[in-house]
């Protein structure tokens, strides 16, 4: 949530910040702002709305030092007043912040009772506290003192009007990357924000404090001990974050799924063998339970991981919703193993659970699309899902990549010689077939686009796909959609069926084909407008979408492409902002 950018150097800092903010806009997009040095002064420009609106209102075009912010509102409505950067009461300090200060009301009362506040944000008090403490302390100490009293999460870039040649930064729990090239130093909430302005980067640790003075970086821990600076080369290319000829990133990412599968095969298979860390495989083989922890689509992907581990490895598994697990204390087995799924690797709910688990010394693996993320740094092991950068807020290729990666991992743990590699190749071809027939999905999208409510149903594997299908329609088409295990309908939800309610059944499993069809029939008898997505081997001539046959345990990968396309086209018909749906953000860095 929220993206921050900073640049100090020889290139144009205003361009660096505006370009960076456009790349980070997926993190939040209800307002945006910049602060920059101009003629020995700092200027602030902020706007409600998108980065493009901000760009239009900028009166200057050049600076060598600037910070910027794109916001996902947590405290205070989206407005110009609440947009960042925020200034301290006496206008000395200016800052941008990603995160939440949980004790900001208490701190106002404790230290700032003579101050008045312009915004409704929790952020403004950080600038005020630094100013307040700097009445008696050096700026560096005032910032450290502020870090010691604020509770919550933060990544901040701070400007001091009395020392205009420098940029301070602090970080705890929210992500912040430091980048550099020969011409300057930059900051961003994720690596894409650095592209074009840095060739090397360094993810900052929690409780880091530092300052950049012209081209010199100083990095300290909370008590002022200097920290080592270890930079890595940036390997991601600009073209990876380019929409190319597609209308939306979401559509491009849907189309990248067959390639993603081939990449995963190349990455993990050597001949017929899966090559993974021996120690990781050993730990997984000797554990007595695998606990999967995730949120949203990633949690739905982990239902498949549970299925693969139980079927192939015979290890009992449980799926936990991270935001629930963080506040509960389930019974933990004697030799547990924890696997976290996260596209971004920055989800606050997951990081909170992971820290709790790590305190108990349980082994942790993160399966992610962001190998430079906070979660990877906290974990004992990490596996790359190799999906390539996912820009659209609604996850598509990262979700299917998690399903594939978990099948590969389970195959390696089991030592079982299933024909997974060839079966996956068949899946990538089947996905391509679905994409060739996208007009059929578009046709269904057109029919359901005005529905008030819609239901996806299925059993087992098809039920988990229904959960993801329903989330996609909610997220981007704003249609109230629920997923039900088809057997559960008669226990309550069938009461919701009225004339023409669309009910879409997913049928890819032989064992549940007939019974799901009967359940669908029961909704039709009550007026529902029914649709069937079925695998070829189980299909009836009247079915609406027939997908190619693949190994039954991988069929969801193919049916998922269908439901992604239905959601995508429904959103196109509604003329929604598909890549940046309302109220959402790609990286959920607040609990
Ligand atoms: O980055 P993560 O995989 O940890 O994110 C988890 C969820 O926030 C995410 O899957 C969300 O549900 C997506 N918007 C789904 O499209």
Coordinates of C-alpha atoms in Angstrom, one line a residue, residues 153 173 295 322 326 344-354 375 587-591:
X153 CA 5.3 0.1 10.0
X173 CA 8.3 -3.4 8.3
X295 CA -4.0 -14.5 1.7
X322 CA -2.6 -15.3 7.5
X326 CA -1.7 -14.0 13.3
X344 CA 4.7 -9.8 -3.6
X345 CA 6.5 -11.2 -0.7
X346 CA 5.5 -8.0 1.2
X347 CA 2.1 -8.8 2.5
X348 CA 1.9 -7.4 6.1
X349 CA -0.4 -10.2 7.4
X350 CA 2.0 -12.8 6.2
X351 CA 5.1 -11.0 7.6
X352 CA 3.4 -10.7 11.0
X353 CA 2.7 -14.5 11.0
X354 CA 6.2 -15.3 9.7
X375 CA 9.5 -12.4 3.2
X587 CA 1.0 -5.0 -2.4
X588 CA -0.9 -5.1 0.8
X589 CA 1.6 -3.8 3.3
X590 CA -0.7 -2.9 6.1
X591 CA -2.4 -5.4 8.4

